[in-house]
Every structure is written in C-alpha cells, then in structure tokens.
Amino acid sequence: MLVVMQEGATESQVERVIEKLVIMGFTVHKSTGVTHTVLGGVGPQEDFDPLEFEVLDGVKECHRIVSPYKLANKRFKPNGTEITVRGVRIGGPEVVVMAGPCSIENRDQIEISAEIVAKAGAKGIRGGAFKPRSSPYSFQGLGEEGLKMIRTAADRHGLFVVSEVMDRSQIGLLSEYSEILQVGARNMQNFNLLRELGTIRRPILLKRGIAATIEELLLSAEYIMMGGNYDVILCERGIRTFETATRNTFDVSAIPVLHGLTHLPVAADPSHGVGKRNLVAPMARAAVAAGADVLLMEMHHDPDRALSDGAQSLFPEQFAELMVQLRAIAQAVGRSL
Ligand code: PEP
Ligand code: MN
C-alpha cells in the first residue's frame, strides 16, 4: 500500500500517517522524492479503505499495490533510484561500465585489468574472489587474498570494485574490500542471503537466475529492500532456454520491461548472456540501445589462459573499441558514457 504525500507536506503530517500505518500493522518504508514523500506500507492487512488515509492532512493519494513486489515497484519511487558509488551515479544519465576478469587470478592480472578498463572509461572493476563454479574441481577463487589484490588495483586506478558474495558468512569480508556486492545467478533465490544483504548498507548487484522470471527477480530484490537496503541494481545476464548456439539466451527485452516495472537501476551482462566473445559486443551495443544503466562485462588480458570464462572474455583491444561504440550509442539514446 502506498501513501503519496502532498508536495510540501510537513514532517508532522508524515509522522501522523506513519503512526497510523504502524497501528494498522504495516511496516513502513519511506521514499523521499524530489517533490513528494511516498510511504510504502508493507504488511498483511490489505482489507482497509484507502479513504482512511486520503482524509489525513498532507496526504495526496493512497493506493493499494496489487503487484506482489511493493518496494521494488516503480510507483514507490516514480523518479527512479540513483545510487552513488565513489562519486559515480548509477541509474542517472550516465551509462556506467563495470568490467574486468571473471576471476581474480593473481596480482599482475588484476593490475593490468584495472589499467585497461580504467583507460577505456570503465568506472568499476569486476572480479570474483569466490566463484560459483559448476564443477567443484574448477578454480574456486582466491578468497581474501584476491580481494586484497583487486582493492589495491582499483584504488590505484580510481575504480570501484564489484565482487560476488556467495554466502552469508562472506558479507563482512566482501564489504571490507568491495563497494558493490554481486549476488550471482545461482544465488538469486538464496533467500537467507538476500535477507541478510538487506541489513547492510552496500549496493547489491542482483543477477537474474538462469530460470527466473522477471517477477521472480523483482521479488528477490524485494527481499533485500524489505530489510531497508534500497540500493539494488538488477542485472539481466541471460537465461537458459532450448537454444544451444549461445551459452544462455540474453534477454534484451528484460531491460525495457524492468524499466517499466521498477524504479531500480538495470544492468546488463552480455558476457554471461551469450558466453562467446564474438557475440558480446553486439549484445552490449543492444543493451545500451535498450536503456541499460549499467554494463557488466568480462575482459581478460590473456583470455586463452584465463582460469574461468576465457571464451567470453573480450581482448583488451576489443574492449577499448567497444567502449568507443557504446559511447556513440549512449549519446544517440540521450545518455552519456
Ligand atoms: C560472474 O559474474 O562471473 C558470474 C559467475 O555470473 P553469473 O552469476 O551471472 O553466472
Ligand atoms: Mn564469469
């Protein structure tokens, strides 16, 4: 349920509405927009008359939200969510690129990666220290040692870090080294992890599960937001279909669909989306054209020797060339990069 306050409503009017919501058994989430404060009441009580709120001083309107996700719903924050990370605005006019290797492998590799991606205009470096590998015999990541390496490399090049958290026990450690915590596709419905991420104040990049619908992705975001962490970036990274020509089927349409349903920034990961290097650039271009706020991409200085996802990692020159193209596309759709 949503209560939209009038423009210029006073603090005490807002407090009065919050009090009434609490008495009725709702948990209240407040969104302070440019012109209006919106109060989201989440709770079991749906059999009330919106008029009860509309008559209160300072209230503009009150609606029931019929969609299953409330806080992620576009109506909760019609002007969109902007998340600022190290001075970079995510969900604003600029398309933000986060790039780097799939895994942090060693000091030199991550240092070279940081230099390449920063030079080409990326704002964040990606790299996993805890890797969700399909086989337990594959490289599992360097853990804290890797996080130290990516932090040092990022700081040297003025980048922020995005790295994956696989388990609740890793949240503290990840938060020490990484500005953005990534929840991987395989963990999109790890509800205990999501709930715990709701209690911290770090932006979360939430990837769509390999067989998840858009609504399920939004409900997973809701788990995080329920705890008070509203800084969630949703990420389309390809879904599993009957098609075998690509590793996954990159659902470009999810980008505008999500923009229509939610105020949260939308990221696209064409690397996992297609799984083949030669297809990453066309899908990255399509994602920017479709309105992605963030691009997450894999780049490796020596992909043939990468310890994970080499086949989908761009060569440095490919990445630099793609960034020039993406800049032009961003401008054509009224954005910058
Ligand atoms: C990754 O970003 O390297 C990764 C494992 O992603 P996903 O969870 O989308 O497979
Ligand atoms: Mn990967």
Tab-separated table of C-alpha atoms and ligand atoms in Angstrom:
chain	number	residue	atom	x	y	z
A	1	MET	CA	0.000	0.000	0.000
A	2	LEU	CA	1.276	3.423	-0.943
A	3	VAL	CA	0.535	6.789	0.567
A	4	VAL	CA	1.715	9.696	-1.576
A	5	MET	CA	2.107	12.879	0.452
A	6	GLN	CA	1.298	16.275	-0.987
A	7	GLU	CA	4.106	18.480	-2.193
A	8	GLY	CA	5.303	20.427	0.842
A	9	ALA	CA	3.678	18.108	3.403
A	10	THR	CA	5.173	18.767	6.840
A	11	GLU	CA	7.244	16.321	8.867
A	12	SER	CA	4.490	16.070	11.454
A	13	GLN	CA	1.907	15.235	8.780
A	14	VAL	CA	4.216	12.493	7.515
A	15	GLU	CA	4.706	11.254	11.086
A	16	ARG	CA	0.973	11.121	11.656
A	17	VAL	CA	0.497	8.890	8.585
A	18	ILE	CA	3.383	6.645	9.628
A	19	GLU	CA	1.820	6.297	13.087
A	20	LYS	CA	-1.494	5.228	11.592
A	21	LEU	CA	0.191	2.731	9.282
A	22	VAL	CA	2.080	1.211	12.204
A	23	ILE	CA	-1.093	0.932	14.291
A	24	MET	CA	-2.721	-0.916	11.409
A	25	GLY	CA	0.153	-3.417	11.394
A	26	PHE	CA	2.162	-2.170	8.426
A	27	THR	CA	5.932	-1.927	8.265
A	28	VAL	CA	6.676	1.491	6.834
A	29	HIS	CA	9.269	2.300	4.182
A	30	LYS	CA	9.787	5.941	3.333
A	31	SER	CA	10.934	7.261	-0.022
A	32	THR	CA	11.723	10.955	-0.179
A	33	GLY	CA	11.428	12.061	-3.784
A	34	VAL	CA	12.194	15.439	-5.348
A	35	THR	CA	8.641	16.676	-4.853
A	36	HIS	CA	6.713	14.040	-2.930
A	37	THR	CA	7.353	11.795	0.019
A	38	VAL	CA	5.951	8.332	-0.592
A	39	LEU	CA	5.231	5.948	2.269
A	40	GLY	CA	5.143	2.275	1.455
A	41	GLY	CA	3.206	0.206	3.941
A	42	VAL	CA	4.070	-3.471	3.779
A	43	GLY	CA	2.032	-5.907	5.762
A	44	PRO	CA	-0.681	-8.484	5.837
A	45	GLN	CA	-3.522	-6.005	6.172
A	46	GLU	CA	-4.999	-5.406	2.748
A	47	ASP	CA	-8.683	-5.014	3.730
A	48	PHE	CA	-8.688	-1.322	4.508
A	49	ASP	CA	-10.247	1.631	2.790
A	50	PRO	CA	-7.669	3.951	1.139
A	51	LEU	CA	-10.017	6.795	2.061
A	52	GLU	CA	-8.942	6.375	5.686
A	53	PHE	CA	-5.590	7.778	4.633
A	54	GLU	CA	-6.727	10.181	1.963
A	55	VAL	CA	-8.591	12.244	4.547
A	56	LEU	CA	-5.470	12.799	6.628
A	57	ASP	CA	-3.761	16.178	6.421
A	58	GLY	CA	-0.968	16.373	3.890
A	59	VAL	CA	-1.971	13.211	2.005
A	60	LYS	CA	-2.310	13.475	-1.770
A	61	GLU	CA	-3.448	9.957	-2.554
A	62	CYS	CA	-3.404	6.398	-1.338
A	63	HIS	CA	-3.338	3.196	-3.403
A	64	ARG	CA	-3.216	-0.488	-2.869
A	65	ILE	CA	-0.300	-2.032	-4.740
A	66	VAL	CA	-1.618	-5.158	-6.314
A	67	SER	CA	1.714	-6.414	-7.674
A	68	PRO	CA	3.482	-8.901	-5.390
A	69	TYR	CA	6.557	-6.683	-5.086
A	70	LYS	CA	5.917	-3.404	-3.342
A	71	LEU	CA	9.179	-1.630	-2.600
A	72	ALA	CA	10.681	-2.510	-5.973
A	73	ASN	CA	7.530	-1.260	-7.685
A	74	LYS	CA	8.005	1.792	-9.884
A	75	ARG	CA	5.190	3.557	-8.058
A	76	PHE	CA	7.170	3.572	-4.824
A	77	LYS	CA	9.769	5.868	-6.403
A	78	PRO	CA	8.443	7.154	-9.733
A	79	ASN	CA	11.547	9.266	-10.413
A	80	GLY	CA	13.855	6.281	-10.239
A	81	THR	CA	16.605	5.229	-7.881
A	82	GLU	CA	20.050	6.662	-8.208
A	83	ILE	CA	22.902	5.020	-6.356
A	84	THR	CA	26.135	6.926	-5.915
A	85	VAL	CA	29.289	4.865	-5.647
A	86	ARG	CA	32.580	6.729	-5.247
A	87	GLY	CA	31.027	9.774	-6.873
A	88	VAL	CA	29.647	7.752	-9.818
A	89	ARG	CA	25.895	7.969	-10.274
A	90	ILE	CA	24.292	4.653	-11.149
A	91	GLY	CA	20.786	4.962	-12.567
A	92	GLY	CA	21.392	8.563	-13.635
A	93	PRO	CA	22.007	9.990	-17.103
A	94	GLU	CA	25.317	8.185	-17.495
A	95	VAL	CA	25.700	4.564	-18.573
A	96	VAL	CA	28.188	3.067	-16.124
A	97	VAL	CA	30.555	0.317	-17.233
A	98	MET	CA	31.995	-2.209	-14.784
A	99	ALA	CA	34.498	-4.536	-16.410
A	100	GLY	CA	37.318	-6.907	-15.646
A	101	PRO	CA	38.097	-10.588	-15.485
A	102	CYS	CA	35.698	-13.283	-14.401
A	103	SER	CA	38.036	-14.249	-11.543
A	104	ILE	CA	40.846	-12.520	-9.734
A	105	GLU	CA	43.797	-14.786	-10.600
A	106	ASN	CA	46.942	-13.017	-9.418
A	107	ARG	CA	48.306	-9.556	-8.659
A	108	ASP	CA	49.653	-8.833	-12.143
A	109	GLN	CA	46.489	-9.935	-13.903
A	110	ILE	CA	44.209	-7.713	-11.851
A	111	GLU	CA	46.611	-4.780	-12.016
A	112	ILE	CA	46.787	-4.981	-15.828
A	113	SER	CA	42.993	-5.384	-15.990
A	114	ALA	CA	42.403	-2.296	-13.859
A	115	GLU	CA	44.692	-0.232	-16.035
A	116	ILE	CA	42.984	-1.352	-19.247
A	117	VAL	CA	39.401	-0.885	-18.106
A	118	ALA	CA	40.067	2.478	-16.433
A	119	LYS	CA	41.839	3.791	-19.512
A	120	ALA	CA	38.903	2.805	-21.725
A	121	GLY	CA	36.437	4.648	-19.451
A	122	ALA	CA	35.013	1.990	-17.135
A	123	LYS	CA	34.156	3.255	-13.659
A	124	GLY	CA	34.232	-0.053	-11.830
A	125	ILE	CA	36.326	-3.203	-11.932
A	126	ARG	CA	34.736	-6.602	-11.590
A	127	GLY	CA	36.433	-9.821	-10.485
A	128	GLY	CA	35.342	-12.738	-8.366
A	129	ALA	CA	37.242	-13.960	-5.324
A	130	PHE	CA	34.579	-16.548	-4.505
A	131	LYS	CA	33.476	-18.328	-7.658
A	132	PRO	CA	30.283	-20.336	-8.099
A	133	ARG	CA	31.651	-22.987	-10.475
A	134	SER	CA	29.514	-25.730	-11.946
A	135	SER	CA	32.240	-28.241	-11.104
A	136	PRO	CA	33.845	-28.464	-7.650
A	137	TYR	CA	37.140	-29.296	-9.425
A	138	SER	CA	37.256	-25.947	-11.256
A	139	PHE	CA	39.124	-22.924	-9.865
A	140	GLN	CA	37.135	-21.651	-6.888
A	141	GLY	CA	38.722	-18.207	-6.454
A	142	LEU	CA	41.469	-16.721	-4.272
A	143	GLY	CA	39.239	-15.600	-1.410
A	144	GLU	CA	40.516	-12.743	0.770
A	145	GLU	CA	43.934	-12.695	-0.941
A	146	GLY	CA	42.145	-11.946	-4.202
A	147	LEU	CA	40.030	-9.249	-2.620
A	148	LYS	CA	43.159	-7.501	-1.353
A	149	MET	CA	44.586	-7.593	-4.869
A	150	ILE	CA	41.505	-6.152	-6.562
A	151	ARG	CA	41.179	-3.430	-3.909
A	152	THR	CA	44.762	-2.285	-4.428
A	153	ALA	CA	44.431	-2.315	-8.210
A	154	ALA	CA	41.104	-0.467	-8.103
A	155	ASP	CA	42.442	2.243	-5.798
A	156	ARG	CA	45.445	2.777	-7.992
A	157	HIS	CA	43.187	3.478	-10.958
A	158	GLY	CA	40.283	5.287	-9.276
A	159	LEU	CA	37.814	2.446	-9.811
A	160	PHE	CA	35.189	0.973	-7.541
A	161	VAL	CA	35.005	-2.795	-7.045
A	162	VAL	CA	32.168	-5.206	-7.712
A	163	SER	CA	32.686	-8.742	-6.448
A	164	GLU	CA	30.460	-11.696	-5.738
A	165	VAL	CA	29.205	-12.787	-2.341
A	166	MET	CA	28.152	-16.435	-2.315
A	167	ASP	CA	27.284	-16.941	1.299
A	168	ARG	CA	26.102	-15.018	4.343
A	169	SER	CA	29.402	-15.711	6.087
A	170	GLN	CA	31.280	-13.730	3.403
A	171	ILE	CA	29.283	-10.500	3.674
A	172	GLY	CA	31.569	-8.837	6.241
A	173	LEU	CA	34.694	-9.680	4.303
A	174	LEU	CA	33.278	-8.568	0.953
A	175	SER	CA	32.089	-5.293	2.471
A	176	GLU	CA	35.639	-4.514	3.583
A	177	TYR	CA	37.005	-4.708	0.053
A	178	SER	CA	34.187	-4.148	-2.399
A	179	GLU	CA	31.828	-1.190	-2.900
A	180	ILE	CA	29.198	-3.301	-4.667
A	181	LEU	CA	28.320	-6.857	-3.676
A	182	GLN	CA	27.189	-9.092	-6.500
A	183	VAL	CA	24.648	-11.835	-5.964
A	184	GLY	CA	25.192	-14.366	-8.727
A	185	ALA	CA	22.530	-16.016	-10.839
A	186	ARG	CA	22.759	-19.218	-8.821
A	187	ASN	CA	22.018	-17.352	-5.616
A	188	MET	CA	19.146	-15.180	-6.798
A	189	GLN	CA	16.768	-17.193	-4.678
A	190	ASN	CA	19.045	-17.802	-1.718
A	191	PHE	CA	16.556	-16.024	0.483
A	192	ASN	CA	18.641	-16.167	3.673
A	193	LEU	CA	21.489	-14.451	1.846
A	194	LEU	CA	19.126	-11.837	0.389
A	195	ARG	CA	17.576	-11.079	3.778
A	196	GLU	CA	20.992	-10.597	5.327
A	197	LEU	CA	22.029	-8.260	2.495
A	198	GLY	CA	19.003	-6.174	3.386
A	199	THR	CA	20.581	-5.360	6.724
A	200	ILE	CA	23.783	-3.854	5.312
A	201	ARG	CA	24.246	-0.509	3.598
A	202	ARG	CA	26.101	-1.512	0.462
A	203	PRO	CA	24.686	-1.529	-3.059
A	204	ILE	CA	23.805	-5.010	-4.296
A	205	LEU	CA	24.054	-6.112	-7.917
A	206	LEU	CA	21.411	-8.815	-8.140
A	207	LYS	CA	21.680	-11.116	-11.122
A	208	ARG	CA	18.704	-12.803	-12.686
A	209	GLY	CA	18.627	-16.549	-12.050
A	210	ILE	CA	19.126	-18.827	-15.038
A	211	ALA	CA	15.485	-19.903	-14.968
A	212	ALA	CA	13.942	-16.927	-13.213
A	213	THR	CA	11.108	-14.799	-14.480
A	214	ILE	CA	11.305	-11.036	-14.286
A	215	GLU	CA	8.751	-11.102	-11.487
A	216	GLU	CA	10.872	-13.545	-9.503
A	217	LEU	CA	13.874	-11.261	-9.957
A	218	LEU	CA	11.855	-8.348	-8.594
A	219	LEU	CA	10.656	-10.432	-5.661
A	220	SER	CA	14.259	-11.286	-4.836
A	221	ALA	CA	15.071	-7.570	-4.872
A	222	GLU	CA	12.128	-7.113	-2.524
A	223	TYR	CA	13.755	-9.492	-0.012
A	224	ILE	CA	16.786	-7.197	0.136
A	225	MET	CA	14.784	-3.967	0.220
A	226	MET	CA	12.495	-5.228	2.969
A	227	GLY	CA	15.445	-5.030	5.332
A	228	GLY	CA	15.982	-1.356	4.486
A	229	ASN	CA	18.713	-1.687	1.873
A	230	TYR	CA	17.115	0.032	-1.111
A	231	ASP	CA	20.274	0.173	-3.228
A	232	VAL	CA	19.693	-2.759	-5.527
A	233	ILE	CA	20.812	-2.948	-9.157
A	234	LEU	CA	19.040	-5.617	-11.185
A	235	CYS	CA	21.094	-7.495	-13.767
A	236	GLU	CA	19.972	-9.352	-16.870
A	237	ARG	CA	22.652	-11.975	-17.559
A	238	GLY	CA	20.944	-14.444	-19.876
A	239	ILE	CA	18.509	-17.206	-19.150
A	240	ARG	CA	18.559	-20.887	-20.003
A	241	THR	CA	16.401	-21.809	-22.977
A	242	PHE	CA	16.298	-24.618	-25.545
A	243	GLU	CA	18.829	-22.708	-27.657
A	244	THR	CA	22.334	-24.185	-27.720
A	245	ALA	CA	24.074	-21.775	-30.111
A	246	THR	CA	24.802	-19.490	-27.179
A	247	ARG	CA	25.683	-20.276	-23.544
A	248	ASN	CA	22.479	-18.537	-22.430
A	249	THR	CA	19.775	-16.564	-24.178
A	250	PHE	CA	20.406	-12.894	-23.484
A	251	ASP	CA	17.014	-11.341	-22.836
A	252	VAL	CA	17.467	-7.781	-24.107
A	253	SER	CA	13.760	-7.160	-23.716
A	254	ALA	CA	14.103	-7.604	-19.950
A	255	ILE	CA	15.814	-4.198	-19.854
A	256	PRO	CA	12.858	-2.051	-21.010
A	257	VAL	CA	10.405	-4.407	-19.282
A	258	LEU	CA	12.187	-3.840	-15.967
A	259	HIS	CA	12.309	-0.094	-16.537
A	260	GLY	CA	8.553	-0.175	-16.921
A	261	LEU	CA	8.011	-2.109	-13.696
A	262	THR	CA	10.610	-0.831	-11.267
A	263	HIS	CA	12.499	2.279	-10.190
A	264	LEU	CA	15.700	0.271	-9.641
A	265	PRO	CA	18.669	0.700	-11.998
A	266	VAL	CA	19.020	-2.027	-14.607
A	267	ALA	CA	22.322	-3.637	-15.529
A	268	ALA	CA	23.134	-5.931	-18.433
A	269	ASP	CA	25.829	-8.593	-18.518
A	270	PRO	CA	26.212	-9.596	-22.165
A	271	SER	CA	29.296	-11.720	-21.351
A	272	HIS	CA	27.391	-14.386	-19.428
A	273	GLY	CA	24.402	-13.585	-21.617
A	274	VAL	CA	25.958	-15.156	-24.690
A	275	GLY	CA	29.147	-16.846	-23.475
A	276	LYS	CA	31.054	-16.259	-26.705
A	277	ARG	CA	33.477	-13.393	-27.186
A	278	ASN	CA	32.416	-12.501	-30.743
A	279	LEU	CA	28.788	-12.066	-29.630
A	280	VAL	CA	29.466	-9.897	-26.590
A	281	ALA	CA	29.973	-6.612	-28.449
A	282	PRO	CA	26.720	-6.774	-30.466
A	283	MET	CA	24.737	-7.603	-27.327
A	284	ALA	CA	26.480	-4.870	-25.339
A	285	ARG	CA	25.526	-2.383	-28.044
A	286	ALA	CA	21.966	-3.655	-27.993
A	287	ALA	CA	21.817	-3.364	-24.202
A	288	VAL	CA	22.850	0.290	-24.225
A	289	ALA	CA	20.365	0.999	-27.001
A	290	ALA	CA	17.672	-0.752	-24.945
A	291	GLY	CA	18.291	1.523	-21.971
A	292	ALA	CA	20.669	-0.363	-19.662
A	293	ASP	CA	22.005	1.846	-16.861
A	294	VAL	CA	24.998	-0.386	-16.254
A	295	LEU	CA	27.052	-2.757	-18.375
A	296	LEU	CA	28.950	-5.537	-16.644
A	297	MET	CA	31.488	-7.180	-18.926
A	298	GLU	CA	34.335	-9.642	-18.778
A	299	MET	CA	37.703	-8.605	-20.182
A	300	HIS	CA	40.975	-10.522	-19.803
A	301	HIS	CA	44.453	-9.500	-20.927
A	302	ASP	CA	45.155	-13.105	-21.970
A	303	PRO	CA	41.789	-14.868	-22.290
A	304	ASP	CA	43.265	-18.120	-23.609
A	305	ARG	CA	44.939	-18.577	-20.247
A	306	ALA	CA	42.031	-17.344	-18.101
A	307	LEU	CA	41.133	-19.595	-15.172
A	308	SER	CA	37.418	-19.056	-15.821
A	309	ASP	CA	35.200	-17.792	-18.632
A	310	GLY	CA	38.046	-17.143	-21.081
A	311	ALA	CA	35.845	-17.858	-24.106
A	312	GLN	CA	33.540	-14.958	-23.300
A	313	SER	CA	36.226	-12.528	-22.148
A	314	LEU	CA	36.989	-9.666	-24.509
A	315	PHE	CA	40.553	-8.946	-25.583
A	316	PRO	CA	41.768	-5.536	-24.332
A	317	GLU	CA	41.664	-4.004	-27.835
A	318	GLN	CA	38.154	-5.327	-28.414
A	319	PHE	CA	37.038	-3.836	-25.138
A	320	ALA	CA	38.544	-0.424	-25.917
A	321	GLU	CA	36.959	-0.379	-29.379
A	322	LEU	CA	33.596	-1.410	-27.967
A	323	MET	CA	33.694	1.399	-25.422
A	324	VAL	CA	34.020	3.943	-28.235
A	325	GLN	CA	30.974	2.440	-29.967
A	326	LEU	CA	28.984	2.320	-26.743
A	327	ARG	CA	29.691	5.995	-26.159
A	328	ALA	CA	28.148	6.856	-29.529
A	329	ILE	CA	25.104	4.673	-28.882
A	330	ALA	CA	24.640	6.152	-25.428
A	331	GLN	CA	24.583	9.618	-26.942
A	332	ALA	CA	22.070	8.549	-29.579
A	333	VAL	CA	19.664	7.486	-26.830
A	334	GLY	CA	20.158	10.615	-24.742
A	335	ARG	CA	22.743	9.259	-22.325
A	336	SER	CA	26.455	9.656	-21.808
A	337	LEU	CA	29.199	7.152	-21.117
B	1	PEP	C1	30.211	-13.908	-12.846
B	1	PEP	O1	29.838	-12.724	-12.874
B	1	PEP	O2	31.370	-14.259	-13.105
B	1	PEP	C2	29.193	-14.954	-12.603
B	1	PEP	C3	29.517	-16.121	-12.085
B	1	PEP	O3	27.975	-14.572	-13.013
B	1	PEP	P1	26.556	-15.345	-13.041
B	1	PEP	O4	26.158	-15.469	-11.613
B	1	PEP	O5	25.707	-14.433	-13.835
B	1	PEP	O6	26.784	-16.675	-13.708
B	2	MN	MN	32.214	-15.221	-15.255
